[in-house]
Structures are given as structure tokens and as C-alpha cells.
CSV table of C-alpha atoms in Angstrom, one decimal:
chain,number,residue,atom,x,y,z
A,735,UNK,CA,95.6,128.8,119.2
A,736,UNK,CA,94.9,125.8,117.4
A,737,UNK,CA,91.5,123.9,117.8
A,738,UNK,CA,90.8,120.7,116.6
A,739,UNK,CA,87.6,119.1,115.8
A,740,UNK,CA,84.4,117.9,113.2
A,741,UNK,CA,82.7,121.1,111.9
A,742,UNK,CA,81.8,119.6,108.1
A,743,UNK,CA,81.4,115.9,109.7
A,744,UNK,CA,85.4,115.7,108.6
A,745,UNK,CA,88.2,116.3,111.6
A,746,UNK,CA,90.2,119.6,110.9
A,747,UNK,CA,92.2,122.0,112.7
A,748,UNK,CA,91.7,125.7,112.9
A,749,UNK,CA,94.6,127.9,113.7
A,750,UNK,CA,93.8,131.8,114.9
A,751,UNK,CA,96.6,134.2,115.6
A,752,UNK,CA,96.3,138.2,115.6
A,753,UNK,CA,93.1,138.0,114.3
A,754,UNK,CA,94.4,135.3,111.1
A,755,UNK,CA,93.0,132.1,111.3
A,756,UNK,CA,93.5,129.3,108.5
A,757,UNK,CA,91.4,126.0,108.7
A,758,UNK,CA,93.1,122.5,107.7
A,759,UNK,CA,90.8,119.6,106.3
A,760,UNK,CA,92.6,116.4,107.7
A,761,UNK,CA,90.9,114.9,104.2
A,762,UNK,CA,93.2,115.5,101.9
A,763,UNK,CA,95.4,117.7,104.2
A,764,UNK,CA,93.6,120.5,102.3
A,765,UNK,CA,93.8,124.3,103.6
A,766,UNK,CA,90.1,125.5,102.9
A,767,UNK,CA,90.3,129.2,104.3
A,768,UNK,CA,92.7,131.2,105.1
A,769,UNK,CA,92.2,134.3,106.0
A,770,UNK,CA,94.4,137.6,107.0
A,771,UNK,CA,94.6,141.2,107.0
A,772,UNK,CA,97.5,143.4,105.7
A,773,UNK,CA,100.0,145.5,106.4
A,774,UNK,CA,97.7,148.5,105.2
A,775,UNK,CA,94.4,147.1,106.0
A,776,UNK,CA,94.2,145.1,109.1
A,777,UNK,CA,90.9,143.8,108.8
A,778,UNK,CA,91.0,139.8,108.3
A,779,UNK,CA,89.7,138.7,104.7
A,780,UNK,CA,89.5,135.6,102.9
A,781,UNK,CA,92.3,134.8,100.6
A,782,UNK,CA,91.5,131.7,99.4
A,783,UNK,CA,88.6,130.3,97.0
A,784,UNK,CA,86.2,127.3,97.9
A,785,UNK,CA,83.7,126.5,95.5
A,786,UNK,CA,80.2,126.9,97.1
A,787,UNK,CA,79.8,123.2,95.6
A,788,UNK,CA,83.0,121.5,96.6
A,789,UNK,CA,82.3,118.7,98.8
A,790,UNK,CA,83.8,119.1,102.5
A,791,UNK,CA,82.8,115.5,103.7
A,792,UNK,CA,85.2,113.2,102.1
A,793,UNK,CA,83.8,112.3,99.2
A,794,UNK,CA,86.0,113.5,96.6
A,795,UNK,CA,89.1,115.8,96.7
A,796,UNK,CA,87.7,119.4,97.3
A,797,UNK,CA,87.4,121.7,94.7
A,798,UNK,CA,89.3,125.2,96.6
A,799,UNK,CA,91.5,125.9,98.9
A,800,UNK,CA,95.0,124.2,98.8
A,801,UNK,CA,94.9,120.3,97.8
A,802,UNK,CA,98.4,118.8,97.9
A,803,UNK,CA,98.9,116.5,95.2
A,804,UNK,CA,101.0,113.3,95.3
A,805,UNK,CA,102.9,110.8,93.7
A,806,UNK,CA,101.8,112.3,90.2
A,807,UNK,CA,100.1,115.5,88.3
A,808,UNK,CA,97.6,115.5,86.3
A,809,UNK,CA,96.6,111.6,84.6
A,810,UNK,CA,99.6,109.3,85.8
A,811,UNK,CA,101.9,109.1,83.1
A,812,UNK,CA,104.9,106.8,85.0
A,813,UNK,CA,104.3,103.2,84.7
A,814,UNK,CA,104.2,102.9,88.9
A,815,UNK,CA,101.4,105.3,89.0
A,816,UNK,CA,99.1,103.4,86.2
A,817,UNK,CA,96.3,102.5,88.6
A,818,UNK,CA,95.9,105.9,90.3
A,819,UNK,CA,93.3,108.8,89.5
A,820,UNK,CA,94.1,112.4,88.4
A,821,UNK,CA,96.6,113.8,90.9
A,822,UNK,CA,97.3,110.5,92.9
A,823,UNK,CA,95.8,110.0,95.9
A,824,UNK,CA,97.5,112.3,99.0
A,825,UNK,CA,94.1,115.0,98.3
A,826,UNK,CA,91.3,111.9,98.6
A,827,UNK,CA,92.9,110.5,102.0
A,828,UNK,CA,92.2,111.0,105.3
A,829,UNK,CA,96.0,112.4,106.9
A,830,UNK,CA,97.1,112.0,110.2
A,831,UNK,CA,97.0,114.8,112.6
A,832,UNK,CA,100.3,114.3,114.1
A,833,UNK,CA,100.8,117.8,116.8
A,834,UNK,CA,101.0,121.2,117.1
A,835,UNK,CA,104.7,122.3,116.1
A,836,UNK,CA,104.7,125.8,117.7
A,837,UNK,CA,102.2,127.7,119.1
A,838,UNK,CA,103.5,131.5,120.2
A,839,UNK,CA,103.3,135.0,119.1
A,840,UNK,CA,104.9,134.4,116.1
A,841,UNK,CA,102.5,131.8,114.2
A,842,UNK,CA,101.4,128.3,114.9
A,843,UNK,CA,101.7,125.4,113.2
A,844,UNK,CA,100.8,122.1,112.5
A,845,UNK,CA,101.9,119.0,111.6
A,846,UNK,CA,99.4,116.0,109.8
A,847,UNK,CA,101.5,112.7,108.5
A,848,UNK,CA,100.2,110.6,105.5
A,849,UNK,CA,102.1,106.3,104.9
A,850,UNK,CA,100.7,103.7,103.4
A,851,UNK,CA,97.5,102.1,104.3
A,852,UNK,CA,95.7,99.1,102.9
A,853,UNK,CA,93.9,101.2,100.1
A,854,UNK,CA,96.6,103.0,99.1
A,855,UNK,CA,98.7,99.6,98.8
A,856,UNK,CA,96.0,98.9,96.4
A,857,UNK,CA,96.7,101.0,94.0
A,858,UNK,CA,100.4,102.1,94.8
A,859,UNK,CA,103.2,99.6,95.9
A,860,UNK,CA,105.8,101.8,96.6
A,861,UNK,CA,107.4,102.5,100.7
A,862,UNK,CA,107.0,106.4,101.4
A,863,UNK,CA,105.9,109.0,104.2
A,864,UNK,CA,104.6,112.6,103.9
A,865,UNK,CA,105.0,115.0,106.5
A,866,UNK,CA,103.1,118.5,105.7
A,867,UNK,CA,103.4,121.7,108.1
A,868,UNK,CA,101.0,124.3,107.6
A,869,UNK,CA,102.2,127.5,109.8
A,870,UNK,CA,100.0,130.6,110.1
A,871,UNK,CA,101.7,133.9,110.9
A,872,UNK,CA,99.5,137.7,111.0
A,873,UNK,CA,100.3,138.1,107.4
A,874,UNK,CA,100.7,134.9,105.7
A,875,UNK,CA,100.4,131.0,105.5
A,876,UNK,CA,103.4,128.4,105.1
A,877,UNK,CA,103.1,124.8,103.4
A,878,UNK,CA,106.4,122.6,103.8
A,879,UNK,CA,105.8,119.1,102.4
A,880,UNK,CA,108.7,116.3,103.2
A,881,UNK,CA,108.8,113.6,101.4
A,882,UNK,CA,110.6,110.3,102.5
A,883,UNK,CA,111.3,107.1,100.6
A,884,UNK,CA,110.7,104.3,104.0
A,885,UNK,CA,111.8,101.0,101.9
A,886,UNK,CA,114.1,98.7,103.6
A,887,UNK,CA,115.2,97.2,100.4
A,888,UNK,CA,118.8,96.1,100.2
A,889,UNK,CA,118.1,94.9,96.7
A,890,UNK,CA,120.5,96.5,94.0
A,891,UNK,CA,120.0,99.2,92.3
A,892,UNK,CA,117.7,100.9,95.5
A,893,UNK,CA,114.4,100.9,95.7
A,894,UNK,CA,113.7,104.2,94.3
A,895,UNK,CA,110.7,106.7,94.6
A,896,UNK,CA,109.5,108.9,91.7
A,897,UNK,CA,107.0,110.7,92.1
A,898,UNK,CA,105.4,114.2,91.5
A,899,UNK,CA,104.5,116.7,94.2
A,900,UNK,CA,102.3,120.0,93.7
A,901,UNK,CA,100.3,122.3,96.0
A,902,UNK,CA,96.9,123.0,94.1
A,903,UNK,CA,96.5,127.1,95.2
A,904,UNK,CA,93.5,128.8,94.9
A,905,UNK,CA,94.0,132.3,95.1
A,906,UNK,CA,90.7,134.3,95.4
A,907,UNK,CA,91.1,137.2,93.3
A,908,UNK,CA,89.5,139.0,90.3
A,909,UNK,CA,90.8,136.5,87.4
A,910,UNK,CA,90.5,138.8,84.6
A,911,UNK,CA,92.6,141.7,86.2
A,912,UNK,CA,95.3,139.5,87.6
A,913,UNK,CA,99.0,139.3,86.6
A,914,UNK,CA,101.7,137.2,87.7
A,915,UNK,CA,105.5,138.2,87.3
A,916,UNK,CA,108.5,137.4,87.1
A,917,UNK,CA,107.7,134.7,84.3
A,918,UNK,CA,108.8,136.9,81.2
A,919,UNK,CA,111.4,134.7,78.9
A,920,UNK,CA,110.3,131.2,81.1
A,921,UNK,CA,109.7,128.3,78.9
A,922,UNK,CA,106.6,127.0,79.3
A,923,UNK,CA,104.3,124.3,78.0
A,924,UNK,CA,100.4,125.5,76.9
A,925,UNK,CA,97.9,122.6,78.1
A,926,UNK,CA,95.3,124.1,76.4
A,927,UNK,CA,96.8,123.4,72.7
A,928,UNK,CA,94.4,120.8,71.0
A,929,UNK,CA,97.0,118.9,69.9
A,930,UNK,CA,99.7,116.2,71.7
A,931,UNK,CA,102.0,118.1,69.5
A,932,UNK,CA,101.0,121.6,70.4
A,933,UNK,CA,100.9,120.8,74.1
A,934,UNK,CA,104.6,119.1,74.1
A,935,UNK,CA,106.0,122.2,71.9
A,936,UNK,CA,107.7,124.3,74.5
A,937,UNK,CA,106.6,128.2,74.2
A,938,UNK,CA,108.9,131.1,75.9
A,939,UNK,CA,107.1,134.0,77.7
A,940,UNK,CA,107.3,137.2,76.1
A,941,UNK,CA,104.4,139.1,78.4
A,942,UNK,CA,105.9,141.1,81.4
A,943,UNK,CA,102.9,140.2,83.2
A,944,UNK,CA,101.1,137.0,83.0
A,945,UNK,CA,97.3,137.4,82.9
A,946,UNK,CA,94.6,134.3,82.7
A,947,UNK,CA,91.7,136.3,80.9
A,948,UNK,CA,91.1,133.1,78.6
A,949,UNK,CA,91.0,129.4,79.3
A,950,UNK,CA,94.8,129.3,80.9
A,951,UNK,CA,96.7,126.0,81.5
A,952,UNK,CA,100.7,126.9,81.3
A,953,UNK,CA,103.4,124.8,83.0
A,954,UNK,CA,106.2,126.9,83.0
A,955,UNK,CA,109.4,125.6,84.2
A,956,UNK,CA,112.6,126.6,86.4
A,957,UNK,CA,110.5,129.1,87.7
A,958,UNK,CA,111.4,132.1,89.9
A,959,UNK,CA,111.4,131.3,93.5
A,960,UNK,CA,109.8,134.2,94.5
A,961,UNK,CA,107.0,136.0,92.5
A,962,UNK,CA,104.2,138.4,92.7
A,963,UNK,CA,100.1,138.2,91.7
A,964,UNK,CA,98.8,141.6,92.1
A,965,UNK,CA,95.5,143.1,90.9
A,966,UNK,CA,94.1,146.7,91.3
A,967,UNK,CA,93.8,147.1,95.2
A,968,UNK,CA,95.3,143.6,96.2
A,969,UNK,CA,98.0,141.0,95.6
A,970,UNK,CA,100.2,138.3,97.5
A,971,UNK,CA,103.9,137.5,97.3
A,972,UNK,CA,104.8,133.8,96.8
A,973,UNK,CA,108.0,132.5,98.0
A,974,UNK,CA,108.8,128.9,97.1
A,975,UNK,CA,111.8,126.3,98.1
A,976,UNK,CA,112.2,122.9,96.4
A,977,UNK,CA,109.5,123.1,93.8
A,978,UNK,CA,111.3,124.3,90.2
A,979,UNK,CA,108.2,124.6,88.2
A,980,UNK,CA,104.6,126.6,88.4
A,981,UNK,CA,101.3,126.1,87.1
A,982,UNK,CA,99.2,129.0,85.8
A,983,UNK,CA,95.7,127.9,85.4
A,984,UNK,CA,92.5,129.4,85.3
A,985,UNK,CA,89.5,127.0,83.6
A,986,UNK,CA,87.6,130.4,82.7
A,987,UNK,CA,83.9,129.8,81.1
A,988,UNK,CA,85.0,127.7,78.5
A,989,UNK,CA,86.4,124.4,80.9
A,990,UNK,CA,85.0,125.7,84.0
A,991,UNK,CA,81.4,125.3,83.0
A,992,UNK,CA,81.9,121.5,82.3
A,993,UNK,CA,83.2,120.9,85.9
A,994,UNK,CA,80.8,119.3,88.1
A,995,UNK,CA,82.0,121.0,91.9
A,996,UNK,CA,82.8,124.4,90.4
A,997,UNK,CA,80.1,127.0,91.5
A,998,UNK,CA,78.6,128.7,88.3
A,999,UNK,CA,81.0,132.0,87.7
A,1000,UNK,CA,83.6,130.6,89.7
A,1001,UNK,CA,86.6,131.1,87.7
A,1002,UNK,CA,85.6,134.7,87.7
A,1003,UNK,CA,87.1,135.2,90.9
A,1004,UNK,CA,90.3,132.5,91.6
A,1005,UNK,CA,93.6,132.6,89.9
A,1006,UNK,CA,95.3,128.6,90.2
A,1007,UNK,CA,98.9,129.0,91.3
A,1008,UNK,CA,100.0,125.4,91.2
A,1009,UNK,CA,104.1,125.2,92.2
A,1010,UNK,CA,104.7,121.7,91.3
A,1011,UNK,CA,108.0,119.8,91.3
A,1012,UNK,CA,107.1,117.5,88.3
A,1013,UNK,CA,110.1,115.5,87.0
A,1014,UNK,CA,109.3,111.8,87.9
């Protein structure tokens, strides 16, 4: 069943199947709950984090939950991105909702659209279209994010689009006893090194088990496209297609204190599992 309506002030869609439900912010096409039961404990839970501060009414992307993040990662770095924020724009704009794909015993889905509109031409000149189903099944949740490059151009060489694509996860889960695997012998990059040096000096994995029990900001790429995050009594299995590289972030004390719309303590109980495709 999929029910569509204003409950912050901000259209979303709620989706409810077997007793999981998920609910979709049309701002930012961000997932804000989602929440399930397993195999071995059928009661529903929440699986996802949303800081008690973020802001639900379109004010600025929300802290929690799934944001998708578009053309580009982190502060624009590629000359066509200059004028846009952290993270581009797709997670501060009001998507399209667009219609229920399926709707059955087996999951539901949805389907929101985001193109060009007059403030993103603003900031952002290039022709593009993003499509982003979010199906809920009884024991798990499904983002697919298409990207299309719309330009007529018939100049030489084609108009083409680079960009950078990431879904922004927040798993809610005790952060210091989490650990992710497979990501042993990965390269990675450490965002957390002080230096422009340290963070561009490409590290290899040597931990079986990744755990974020200090300020953790790791890009690690060619990642598995399959991998666990299991802590004592819990855990969920990620399967990926398309996006090459993950994100393994956790701002603990030391950066999550100094960020305005994260609730105090809040890093104490979300592990960020951003899977990004980031070449652009």
C-alpha cells in the first residue's frame, strides 16, 4: 500500500507491506524511516537513523535517513560543478513524485523524477534527468538511481555529463561495536588525515573487519558488491550494482559535536555507509 501526502508540511510517500513500511521525503527524495522485522524476529524496527534535529520541512538537506547525492561528493571539485554546495543539489530539491511502479505481495515501489528547473539552471548548466525507485519488500529496501544525459547537442565532441552519484546511508546501529567486511586489502583514502597530502596517499586495508570507533572518514575503492555490517545481536547485508566505491564514515564526538543538525550523542548510534560512484 503506498499513501501519499503532507505529514512534516513536505509531500512524501509511505509504503507498508507485511508489517514494513518505509517513508520517502519528496525533498531531497530522502528515505527517512524504514523500518522491518527479520527473519528471526518479526517484529518491525527502525533501521535507519534521523537526527532528532534534522530539519524535515525543506529547509536544508536532512541530516538521516538516505539523501541521494548528485552531480558531485563532498565540495565540487570539477570545474562544471564550481557554483554548487556540498553534495550538489539532488538532496535540497523538491523531486517529482512520478507513480507507483508495483504494488503486490511482493514489495511496492515508487518512482519520484528530478530535470532541470530554473534554480538549478542557476547554478548547473548541464541537460540531465534522475529517475530513483525506492521498492520496499518484508525484509529489505531497494534504491535504483538512473541517470540520463537529455542534451540535444549535435556539437562535436558530445555534450557530455560528469558527474558524481552517492546514496548518503544511515544505518542505526551501535557505532562502536560495528564492523563492516569484506574490505580487507581495499585501497582506500583516509579523509580524516590533516594534511592534502595524507588524505591523497592511498592506504590498503589490513583489518578483517572494519570498525568506526574513532572519527572515521575512508573512501575505499573497487569495493565488494556485496558486504556485511553486523554488530552483536544485529546486522544488514548490502548488495550494490553500478556504484564501484564505498564510504565508511562515522563523525564520532570529535566532528559530530561541531555539526549543527546532529542530535547530541548521535554518532553513538549510526554507522554512514555511503556507496558512491565517484569518478567525474
Amino acid at each position: 500500500m503506498v499513501s501519499v501526502g503532507a505529514p512534516h508540511n513536505k509531500p512524501s510517500a509511505t509504503k507498508v507491506i507485511r508489517g514494513a513500511s518505509a517513508e520517502l521525503l519528496f525533498y531531497g527524495a530522502t528515505v527517512i524511516s524504514w523500518k522491518a522485522g527479520t527473519l528471526a524476529n518479526p517484529v518491525p524496527a527502525e533501521r535507519l537513523f534521523l537526527s532528532s534535529k534534522a530539519a524535515l520541512d525543506g529547509s536544508k538537506p536532512v541530516r538521516g535517513g538516505i539523501p541521494v547525492v548528485f552531480p558531485c561528493f563532498g565540495p565540487p571539485s570539477h570545474p562544471e560543478h564550481a557554483r554548487l554546495g556540498q553534495h550538489g543539489f539532488a538532496r535540497n530539491q523538491v523531486w517529482t513524485f512520478d507513480s507507483v511502479v508495483t504494488d503486490d505481495v511482493s514489495g511496492v515501489s515508487v518512482r519520484l523524477t528530478l530535470a532541470p528547473t530554473p534554480s538549478i539552471k542557476a547554478i548547473y548548466d548541464r541537460s540531465f534527468q534522475l529517475v530513483y525507485v525506492v521498492t520496499l519488500a518484508e525484509h529489505q529496501l531497494g534504491t535504483d538511481l538512473h541517470v540520463t544525459n537529455t542534451s540535444t547537442s549535435s556539437v562535436y565532441p558530445p555534450d557530455n555529463l560528469e558527474f558524481q552519484a552517492l546514496f548518503h546511508n544511515y544505518i542505526r546501529a551501535p557505532a562502536n561495536q560495528v564492523l563492516v567486511f569484506p574490505l580487507q586489502d581495499n585501497t582506500y583514502y583516509d579523509k580524516t588525515e590533516t594534511s592534502e597530502e595524507g588524505r591523497n596517499t592511498a592506504k590498503k586495508e589490513t583489518r578483517a573487519g572494519v570498525d568506526v570507533g574513532k572519527y572515521t572518514d575512508s573512501v575505499y575503492e573497487d569495493a565488494s558488491q556485496k558486504y556485511e555490517i553486523t554488530w552483536p545481536g544485529g546486522g544488514v547485508e548490502i548488495n550494490v550494482s553500478g556504484l564501484k566505491d564505498v564510504v565508511v564514515w562515522n563523525p564520532q564526538q570529535a566532528a559530530g559535536s561541531k555539526i549543527g543538525d546532529m542530535e547530541d550523542g548521535g554518532w553513538c548510534v549510526f554507522w554512514g555507509c555511503e556507496r558512491e560512484n565517484a569518478d567525474g
